[in-house]
Short mmCIF file of C-alpha atoms in Angstrom, two decimals:
data_model
loop_
_atom_site.label_atom_id
_atom_site.label_comp_id
_atom_site.label_asym_id
_atom_site.label_seq_id
_atom_site.Cartn_x
_atom_site.Cartn_y
_atom_site.Cartn_z
CA UNK A 1 18.92 10.77 -38.96
CA UNK A 2 20.08 13.74 -36.89
CA UNK A 3 20.57 13.43 -33.12
CA UNK A 4 19.64 16.53 -31.15
CA UNK A 5 20.53 16.98 -27.50
CA UNK A 6 18.40 19.33 -25.41
CA UNK A 7 18.43 20.40 -21.79
CA UNK A 8 15.19 20.68 -19.81
CA UNK A 9 14.21 21.00 -16.16
CA UNK A 10 11.26 19.58 -14.23
CA UNK A 11 10.02 19.83 -10.69
CA UNK A 12 9.32 16.74 -8.60
CA UNK A 13 8.19 16.40 -5.00
CA UNK A 14 9.47 13.69 -2.72
CA UNK A 15 7.68 13.00 0.55
CA UNK A 16 9.79 13.17 3.66
CA UNK A 17 9.36 10.95 6.67
CA UNK A 18 7.28 13.52 8.59
CA UNK A 19 4.87 14.04 5.70
CA UNK A 20 4.39 10.29 5.28
CA UNK A 21 3.80 9.94 9.01
CA UNK A 22 1.27 12.78 8.93
CA UNK A 23 -0.65 11.13 6.06
CA UNK A 24 -0.55 7.82 7.91
CA UNK A 25 -2.11 9.42 11.00
CA UNK A 26 -4.76 11.09 8.83
CA UNK A 27 -5.92 7.68 7.60
CA UNK A 28 -6.07 6.02 11.04
CA UNK A 29 -9.36 5.25 12.77
CA UNK A 30 -9.72 6.60 16.32
CA UNK A 31 -9.00 3.21 17.91
CA UNK A 32 -5.87 2.65 15.80
CA UNK A 33 -4.70 6.20 16.42
CA UNK A 34 -5.13 5.80 20.17
CA UNK A 35 -3.01 2.66 20.13
CA UNK A 36 -0.36 4.38 18.00
CA UNK A 37 -0.18 7.42 20.32
CA UNK A 38 -0.02 5.24 23.43
CA UNK A 39 2.95 3.39 21.96
CA UNK A 40 4.68 6.68 21.11
CA UNK A 41 4.12 7.94 24.66
CA UNK A 42 5.84 4.85 26.04
CA UNK A 43 8.98 5.39 23.95
CA UNK A 44 9.15 9.20 23.85
CA UNK A 45 9.55 11.03 27.19
CA UNK A 46 8.24 14.28 25.70
CA UNK A 47 4.85 12.79 24.72
CA UNK A 48 2.04 12.69 27.29
CA UNK A 49 -0.97 10.73 26.02
CA UNK A 50 -4.59 11.06 27.12
CA UNK A 51 -7.09 8.49 25.76
CA UNK A 52 -10.47 9.61 24.36
CA UNK A 53 -13.16 10.18 26.99
CA UNK A 54 -15.48 7.67 25.28
CA UNK A 55 -12.83 4.94 25.54
CA UNK A 56 -12.17 5.72 29.20
CA UNK A 57 -15.89 5.56 29.96
CA UNK A 58 -16.10 2.19 28.25
CA UNK A 59 -13.04 0.69 29.85
CA UNK A 60 -9.84 2.62 29.05
CA UNK A 61 -7.72 3.05 25.97
CA UNK A 62 -7.34 -0.71 25.60
CA UNK A 63 -11.10 -1.00 25.14
CA UNK A 64 -12.26 -3.61 22.64
CA UNK A 65 -15.98 -3.25 21.82
CA UNK A 66 -16.59 -6.89 20.92
CA UNK A 67 -14.52 -8.30 23.79
CA UNK A 68 -16.13 -5.98 26.33
CA UNK A 69 -19.61 -6.86 25.20
CA UNK A 70 -18.88 -10.57 25.37
CA UNK A 71 -17.24 -10.28 28.79
CA UNK A 72 -20.24 -8.54 30.37
CA UNK A 73 -23.70 -10.05 30.85
CA UNK A 74 -24.96 -11.60 27.59
CA UNK A 75 -26.40 -8.83 25.44
CA UNK A 76 -28.18 -8.77 22.12
CA UNK A 77 -25.35 -6.83 20.51
CA UNK A 78 -22.58 -9.10 21.79
CA UNK A 79 -24.47 -12.17 20.56
CA UNK A 80 -25.14 -10.67 17.13
CA UNK A 81 -21.61 -9.30 16.63
CA UNK A 82 -20.14 -12.69 17.54
CA UNK A 83 -22.43 -14.45 15.06
CA UNK A 84 -21.53 -11.93 12.34
CA UNK A 85 -17.82 -12.58 12.85
CA UNK A 86 -18.46 -16.29 12.21
CA UNK A 87 -20.99 -15.99 9.40
CA UNK A 88 -19.36 -13.28 7.25
CA UNK A 89 -15.68 -13.94 6.43
CA UNK A 90 -15.67 -11.30 3.63
CA UNK A 91 -14.87 -7.84 5.10
CA UNK A 92 -17.38 -5.99 2.88
CA UNK A 93 -20.25 -8.30 3.82
CA UNK A 94 -19.25 -8.10 7.49
CA UNK A 95 -19.33 -4.31 7.34
CA UNK A 96 -22.85 -4.35 5.85
CA UNK A 97 -23.96 -6.87 8.49
CA UNK A 98 -22.64 -4.63 11.28
CA UNK A 99 -24.67 -1.74 9.88
CA UNK A 100 -27.76 -3.92 10.21
CA UNK A 101 -26.67 -4.81 13.77
CA UNK A 102 -26.61 -1.13 14.70
CA UNK A 103 -30.20 -0.82 13.43
CA UNK A 104 -31.53 -3.58 15.73
CA UNK A 105 -34.19 -2.69 18.28
CA UNK A 106 -34.35 -4.36 21.73
CA UNK A 107 -37.06 -6.66 20.36
CA UNK A 108 -34.61 -8.07 17.82
CA UNK A 109 -36.51 -6.47 14.95
CA UNK A 110 -34.86 -4.19 12.42
CA UNK A 111 -35.48 -0.55 13.27
CA UNK A 112 -34.50 1.00 9.92
CA UNK A 113 -35.56 0.34 6.31
CA UNK A 114 -33.15 -1.74 4.24
CA UNK A 115 -32.67 1.26 1.93
CA UNK A 116 -31.39 3.37 4.84
CA UNK A 117 -28.90 0.69 5.91
CA UNK A 118 -27.77 0.26 2.30
CA UNK A 119 -27.15 3.99 2.09
CA UNK A 120 -25.07 3.96 5.28
CA UNK A 121 -23.04 1.03 3.98
CA UNK A 122 -22.65 2.62 0.55
CA UNK A 123 -24.03 -0.42 -1.32
CA UNK A 124 -27.07 -1.06 -3.55
CA UNK A 125 -30.29 -2.12 -1.81
CA UNK A 126 -30.15 -5.50 -3.54
CA UNK A 127 -26.76 -6.26 -1.96
CA UNK A 128 -28.06 -5.20 1.46
CA UNK A 129 -31.11 -7.46 1.01
CA UNK A 130 -28.80 -10.43 0.34
CA UNK A 131 -26.87 -9.77 3.55
CA UNK A 132 -30.13 -9.35 5.49
CA UNK A 133 -31.36 -12.75 4.32
CA UNK A 134 -28.17 -14.31 5.65
CA UNK A 135 -28.56 -12.43 8.95
CA UNK A 136 -32.07 -13.80 9.34
CA UNK A 137 -30.51 -17.25 9.63
CA UNK A 138 -28.81 -16.29 12.92
CA UNK A 139 -30.02 -18.01 16.07
CA UNK A 140 -32.41 -17.49 17.74
CA UNK A 141 -34.71 -17.48 14.74
CA UNK A 142 -36.64 -14.28 14.20
CA UNK A 143 -33.80 -11.80 14.68
CA UNK A 144 -33.48 -9.09 12.00
CA UNK A 145 -37.15 -9.40 11.02
CA UNK A 146 -38.73 -6.21 9.71
CA UNK A 147 -42.13 -6.79 11.32
CA UNK A 148 -44.11 -9.27 13.40
CA UNK A 149 -45.28 -11.31 10.40
CA UNK A 150 -41.72 -11.78 9.10
CA UNK A 151 -40.45 -12.62 12.60
CA UNK A 152 -43.02 -15.40 12.99
CA UNK A 153 -42.49 -16.55 9.39
CA UNK A 154 -38.75 -17.07 9.99
CA UNK A 155 -39.45 -19.02 13.18
CA UNK A 156 -42.19 -21.12 11.60
CA UNK A 157 -39.88 -22.05 8.74
CA UNK A 158 -37.11 -22.94 11.21
CA UNK A 159 -39.51 -25.09 13.27
CA UNK A 160 -40.87 -26.82 10.14
CA UNK A 161 -44.35 -25.41 10.80
CA UNK A 162 -44.65 -23.44 7.60
CA UNK A 163 -47.63 -25.02 5.87
CA UNK A 164 -49.46 -23.20 3.08
CA UNK A 165 -52.22 -22.19 5.51
CA UNK A 166 -49.76 -20.81 8.08
CA UNK A 167 -47.88 -18.83 5.43
CA UNK A 168 -51.14 -17.37 4.08
CA UNK A 169 -52.26 -16.43 7.59
CA UNK A 170 -48.96 -14.68 8.32
CA UNK A 171 -49.15 -12.79 5.03
CA UNK A 172 -52.53 -11.44 6.18
CA UNK A 173 -51.86 -11.08 9.90
CA UNK A 174 -53.58 -7.70 10.02
CA UNK A 175 -56.91 -9.45 9.43
CA UNK A 176 -56.46 -11.36 12.71
CA UNK A 177 -56.03 -8.13 14.66
CA UNK A 178 -59.11 -6.63 12.98
CA UNK A 179 -61.19 -9.74 13.73
CA UNK A 180 -61.93 -10.40 10.06
CA UNK A 181 -61.83 -14.17 10.49
CA UNK A 182 -64.29 -14.94 7.69
CA UNK A 183 -62.11 -13.15 5.12
CA UNK A 184 -59.03 -14.92 6.48
CA UNK A 185 -60.77 -18.29 6.19
CA UNK A 186 -61.50 -17.61 2.51
CA UNK A 187 -57.85 -16.77 1.86
CA UNK A 188 -56.69 -19.89 3.73
CA UNK A 189 -59.30 -22.03 1.92
CA UNK A 190 -60.75 -23.30 5.19
CA UNK A 191 -63.73 -22.84 7.49
CA UNK A 192 -63.75 -19.92 9.99
CA UNK A 193 -63.74 -22.51 12.79
CA UNK A 194 -60.37 -23.81 11.50
CA UNK A 195 -58.58 -20.44 11.84
CA UNK A 196 -57.98 -20.79 15.64
CA UNK A 197 -56.34 -24.17 14.98
CA UNK A 198 -53.97 -22.57 12.47
CA UNK A 199 -53.22 -19.77 14.94
CA UNK A 200 -52.50 -22.29 17.70
CA UNK A 201 -49.52 -23.57 15.70
CA UNK A 202 -47.87 -20.17 16.23
CA UNK A 203 -48.32 -20.04 20.01
CA UNK A 204 -44.91 -21.52 20.75
CA UNK A 205 -43.11 -18.87 18.65
CA UNK A 206 -41.44 -15.82 20.19
CA UNK A 207 -42.65 -12.53 18.68
CA UNK A 208 -39.74 -10.58 20.23
CA UNK A 209 -36.66 -12.85 20.32
CA UNK A 210 -34.33 -9.95 21.16
CA UNK A 211 -35.83 -9.55 24.62
CA UNK A 212 -34.15 -12.80 25.69
CA UNK A 213 -30.92 -10.76 25.85
CA UNK A 214 -29.88 -7.67 27.76
CA UNK A 215 -29.94 -4.71 25.43
CA UNK A 216 -26.80 -2.57 25.69
CA UNK A 217 -26.58 0.25 23.18
CA UNK A 218 -22.89 0.25 22.28
CA UNK A 219 -22.10 1.79 18.88
CA UNK A 220 -20.05 -0.46 16.63
CA UNK A 221 -18.77 2.54 14.69
CA UNK A 222 -18.23 5.59 16.96
CA UNK A 223 -18.81 8.88 15.08
CA UNK A 224 -15.83 11.17 14.43
CA UNK A 225 -17.95 14.21 13.49
CA UNK A 226 -21.12 15.64 15.04
CA UNK A 227 -23.62 17.53 12.85
CA UNK A 228 -26.43 19.63 14.31
CA UNK A 229 -29.21 21.62 12.64
CA UNK A 230 -29.84 25.16 13.82
CA UNK A 231 -31.81 28.17 12.62
CA UNK A 232 -28.90 29.28 10.45
CA UNK A 233 -28.23 25.86 8.94
CA UNK A 234 -25.97 22.92 9.69
CA UNK A 235 -23.00 23.03 12.08
CA UNK A 236 -20.24 20.44 12.25
CA UNK A 237 -17.68 19.79 14.97
CA UNK A 238 -15.20 17.11 15.94
CA UNK A 239 -16.43 14.52 18.39
CA UNK A 240 -13.96 15.25 21.20
CA UNK A 241 -15.14 12.15 23.08
CA UNK A 242 -13.54 9.90 20.45
CA UNK A 243 -10.48 12.05 19.70
CA UNK A 244 -7.24 11.06 21.50
CA UNK A 245 -5.00 13.86 22.76
CA UNK A 246 -1.29 14.31 23.39
CA UNK A 247 0.71 17.03 25.14
CA UNK A 248 4.34 17.84 24.37
CA UNK A 249 6.14 18.02 27.71
CA UNK A 250 8.96 20.40 26.81
CA UNK A 251 10.71 20.12 30.19
CA UNK A 252 11.16 16.36 30.07
CA UNK A 253 14.01 14.48 28.45
CA UNK A 254 16.58 11.76 28.80
CA UNK A 255 18.75 12.26 31.88
CA UNK A 256 22.42 13.00 31.30
CA UNK A 257 24.54 15.85 29.98
CA UNK A 258 26.51 14.01 27.34
CA UNK A 259 26.48 14.89 23.68
CA UNK A 260 24.66 11.64 22.93
CA UNK A 261 21.93 12.43 25.51
CA UNK A 262 21.46 15.93 24.08
CA UNK A 263 21.15 14.52 20.55
CA UNK A 264 18.59 11.98 21.79
CA UNK A 265 16.63 14.73 23.54
CA UNK A 266 16.58 16.96 20.45
CA UNK A 267 15.45 14.08 18.25
CA UNK A 268 12.73 12.97 20.69
CA UNK A 269 11.45 16.53 21.14
CA UNK A 270 11.38 17.08 17.38
CA UNK A 271 9.39 13.87 16.91
CA UNK A 272 6.96 14.84 19.69
CA UNK A 273 6.32 18.24 18.10
CA UNK A 274 5.85 16.64 14.68
CA UNK A 275 3.39 14.14 16.18
CA UNK A 276 1.37 16.93 17.82
CA UNK A 277 1.33 18.88 14.55
CA UNK A 278 0.22 15.80 12.60
CA UNK A 279 -2.60 15.21 15.10
CA UNK A 280 -3.72 18.83 14.79
CA UNK A 281 -3.65 18.63 10.98
CA UNK A 282 -5.65 15.40 11.09
CA UNK A 283 -8.45 17.05 13.04
CA UNK A 284 -8.38 20.18 10.89
CA UNK A 285 -8.49 18.22 7.61
CA UNK A 286 -11.30 15.98 8.85
CA UNK A 287 -13.36 18.94 10.08
CA UNK A 288 -12.86 20.99 6.91
CA UNK A 289 -13.75 18.01 4.74
CA UNK A 290 -16.91 17.30 6.73
CA UNK A 291 -17.90 20.97 6.53
CA UNK A 292 -17.71 20.93 2.73
CA UNK A 293 -19.66 17.66 2.52
CA UNK A 294 -22.45 18.94 4.78
CA UNK A 295 -22.65 22.26 2.93
CA UNK A 296 -22.86 20.56 -0.47
CA UNK A 297 -25.35 17.89 0.63
CA UNK A 298 -27.54 19.93 3.00
CA UNK A 299 -30.71 18.83 1.19
CA UNK A 300 -29.72 15.19 1.65
CA UNK A 301 -29.23 15.76 5.40
CA UNK A 302 -32.51 17.67 5.71
CA UNK A 303 -34.64 14.99 4.05
CA UNK A 304 -32.47 11.87 4.40
CA UNK A 305 -33.31 10.56 0.92
CA UNK A 306 -30.62 9.32 -1.45
CA UNK A 307 -32.32 11.04 -4.39
CA UNK A 308 -31.48 14.40 -2.78
CA UNK A 309 -27.74 13.79 -3.22
CA UNK A 310 -26.10 16.07 -5.78
CA UNK A 311 -23.13 14.84 -7.84
CA UNK A 312 -20.01 15.17 -5.68
CA UNK A 313 -16.61 13.51 -6.07
CA UNK A 314 -13.34 13.39 -4.15
CA UNK A 315 -11.87 15.72 -6.77
CA UNK A 316 -14.65 18.27 -6.18
CA UNK A 317 -14.01 18.37 -2.42
CA UNK A 318 -10.22 18.37 -2.89
CA UNK A 319 -10.49 21.36 -5.21
CA UNK A 320 -12.64 23.21 -2.68
CA UNK A 321 -10.07 22.60 0.09
CA UNK A 322 -6.91 23.00 -1.98
CA UNK A 323 -5.85 19.41 -1.21
CA UNK A 324 -5.05 16.31 -3.24
CA UNK A 325 -7.91 13.86 -3.80
CA UNK A 326 -5.91 11.09 -2.09
CA UNK A 327 -5.68 13.24 1.05
CA UNK A 328 -9.46 13.66 1.13
CA UNK A 329 -9.83 9.92 0.58
CA UNK A 330 -7.65 9.22 3.64
CA UNK A 331 -9.57 11.77 5.70
CA UNK A 332 -12.99 10.14 5.09
CA UNK A 333 -11.90 6.49 5.14
CA UNK A 334 -13.95 4.69 7.81
CA UNK A 335 -15.17 7.99 9.31
CA UNK A 336 -18.71 8.42 10.63
CA UNK A 337 -20.80 11.54 11.14
CA UNK A 338 -23.55 11.66 13.76
CA UNK A 339 -26.69 13.55 12.69
CA UNK A 340 -29.73 14.25 14.89
CA UNK A 341 -31.41 11.07 13.60
CA UNK A 342 -28.64 8.56 12.88
CA UNK A 343 -24.97 8.05 12.04
CA UNK A 344 -23.70 7.93 8.47
CA UNK A 345 -20.34 7.17 6.88
CA UNK A 346 -18.82 10.24 5.25
CA UNK A 347 -18.56 8.21 2.04
CA UNK A 348 -22.37 8.32 1.83
CA UNK A 349 -22.13 12.02 0.91
CA UNK A 350 -20.35 11.29 -2.38
CA UNK A 351 -22.23 10.52 -5.54
CA UNK A 352 -20.86 10.48 -9.06
CA UNK A 353 -22.72 12.06 -11.95
CA UNK A 354 -24.31 9.65 -14.41
CA UNK A 355 -24.75 9.85 -18.16
CA UNK A 356 -27.49 12.34 -18.90
CA UNK A 357 -28.96 13.84 -22.04
CA UNK A 358 -27.00 16.50 -23.88
CA UNK A 359 -27.33 19.90 -22.25
CA UNK A 360 -29.07 18.53 -19.17
CA UNK A 361 -27.77 19.27 -15.64
CA UNK A 362 -25.74 16.52 -13.98
CA UNK A 363 -27.68 13.85 -12.08
CA UNK A 364 -26.23 11.96 -9.13
CA UNK A 365 -25.81 8.20 -9.29
CA UNK A 366 -27.83 7.66 -6.09
CA UNK A 367 -30.66 9.84 -7.33
CA UNK A 368 -30.89 7.88 -10.58
CA UNK A 369 -30.63 4.53 -8.77
CA UNK A 370 -33.43 5.42 -6.34
CA UNK A 371 -35.66 6.66 -9.12
CA UNK A 372 -35.24 3.51 -11.24
CA UNK A 373 -35.79 1.21 -8.25
CA UNK A 374 -38.86 3.07 -6.95
CA UNK A 375 -40.42 3.37 -10.40
CA UNK A 376 -40.10 -0.33 -11.20
CA UNK A 377 -41.23 -1.45 -7.73
CA UNK A 378 -44.39 0.67 -7.99
CA UNK A 379 -45.31 -0.06 -11.62
CA UNK A 380 -48.39 -1.93 -12.74
CA UNK A 381 -47.12 -5.51 -12.81
CA UNK A 382 -49.38 -6.38 -15.74
CA UNK A 383 -48.01 -3.47 -17.79
CA UNK A 384 -44.33 -3.14 -16.85
CA UNK A 385 -42.47 -0.04 -17.96
CA UNK A 386 -39.84 -0.16 -20.68
CA UNK A 387 -36.50 1.56 -20.18
CA UNK A 388 -37.64 4.31 -22.59
CA UNK A 389 -40.79 4.82 -20.52
CA UNK A 390 -38.69 5.14 -17.36
CA UNK A 391 -36.54 7.77 -19.12
CA UNK A 392 -39.69 9.76 -19.95
CA UNK A 393 -40.97 9.52 -16.37
CA UNK A 394 -37.58 10.62 -15.06
CA UNK A 395 -37.60 13.64 -17.35
CA UNK A 396 -41.02 14.65 -16.05
CA UNK A 397 -39.61 14.38 -12.51
CA UNK A 398 -36.70 16.66 -13.43
CA UNK A 399 -34.10 13.91 -13.90
CA UNK A 400 -32.75 13.78 -17.45
CA UNK A 401 -30.93 10.45 -17.67
CA UNK A 402 -29.95 8.37 -20.67
CA UNK A 403 -31.63 5.08 -21.59
CA UNK A 404 -28.34 3.17 -21.22
CA UNK A 405 -28.09 4.47 -17.66
CA UNK A 406 -31.56 3.17 -16.84
CA UNK A 407 -30.67 -0.25 -18.30
CA UNK A 408 -27.39 -0.35 -16.37
CA UNK A 409 -28.97 0.56 -13.02
CA UNK A 410 -31.89 -1.79 -13.53
CA UNK A 411 -29.35 -4.59 -13.99
CA UNK A 412 -27.43 -3.48 -10.87
CA UNK A 413 -30.63 -3.61 -8.84
CA UNK A 414 -31.42 -7.11 -10.05
CA UNK A 415 -34.53 -5.98 -11.93
CA UNK A 416 -35.48 -7.88 -15.07
CA UNK A 417 -36.35 -6.31 -18.42
CA UNK A 418 -39.94 -5.21 -19.07
CA UNK A 419 -40.46 -8.28 -21.27
CA UNK A 420 -39.26 -10.63 -18.51
CA UNK A 421 -41.31 -8.81 -15.88
CA UNK A 422 -44.43 -9.10 -18.05
CA UNK A 423 -43.87 -12.85 -18.51
CA UNK A 424 -43.39 -13.28 -14.76
CA UNK A 425 -46.64 -11.38 -14.07
CA UNK A 426 -48.56 -13.58 -16.54
CA UNK A 427 -47.09 -16.74 -14.95
CA UNK A 428 -48.35 -15.65 -11.54
#
């Protein structure tokens, strides 16, 4: 055996303190950043801090959304947020629940489809449905209902009034409004004269339980980016109302003319300038990232449907901006963008490509998920579609996805196989 000694060189990069601090600031939410800057202003004479205008309007830079809501007159949001904190110990479930809370109307009903909330939370619709069922157990009964029938159904179940006749009546509540009492009596297996007696059992229920509270529209997740649609397309800008600001006061410093005082002044001034630069870079990186996301997913913003998302990853955006993927990940973490219709997390703009047929264009994960879910939900229950049939339908719709992808997403959505769905339909 012959030993050979060679000499080689390699380049490595080591992060300095300022770079680490800059990356740390990039990943901070507006509230955390405000607290961090306020602390720096207290210890560094060169730093002058100004809290975000939105925080000042809501009670200063020490504003706490939950505490402020609870301290004021009882409101629907304060009640719901407090219940969510108790009912959802897992952070992911709590985040989904808060998305539902933002979608509440003054009546206490849910103002957005479950699919839209699931998209904002970045979770499958099935997971969002599970969280919604738990939310519908919050007192007073009837909150988070999607319509009048569901609101009364929740309350009737809670009050132990849910007989078979009551449940059937609520499932066909539109017949009551149309005066089709005879048809309703047939469905309830009773005489038309008995229908008013069934209805009387619902008189003590509250069709709009949210109105028992004051409704204060306080966003749980303030948006960091604002997106507007003009004649020339989409425009994005930083939300200055939620962005804290600092000013480097060059003339200030520690009093004294000693060498130690001068060293302290130079160090403090250097840190203040680095902090201001890091804050500027944070805003620039966030804005540039949002601009790329909006440009790539303009169709998704125009129509608001998950199936309009094109495949887009952190690596794609990082390559476009000349940044590392981890930097983009920090920039979008917990960030929201306000569109003309609603707020969305920036993470909702990302969608990985799924396995497709050879030679076919890439298909986004969300697009495939939505297609599989919609197709199965709308199928003829007596003749459920096989995974191969769903693949064929997808191809006709311009989505070329593999059979294994259909099977995987069907499982993720909690949808049984065609054989199991056929058996369930026969059993009904």
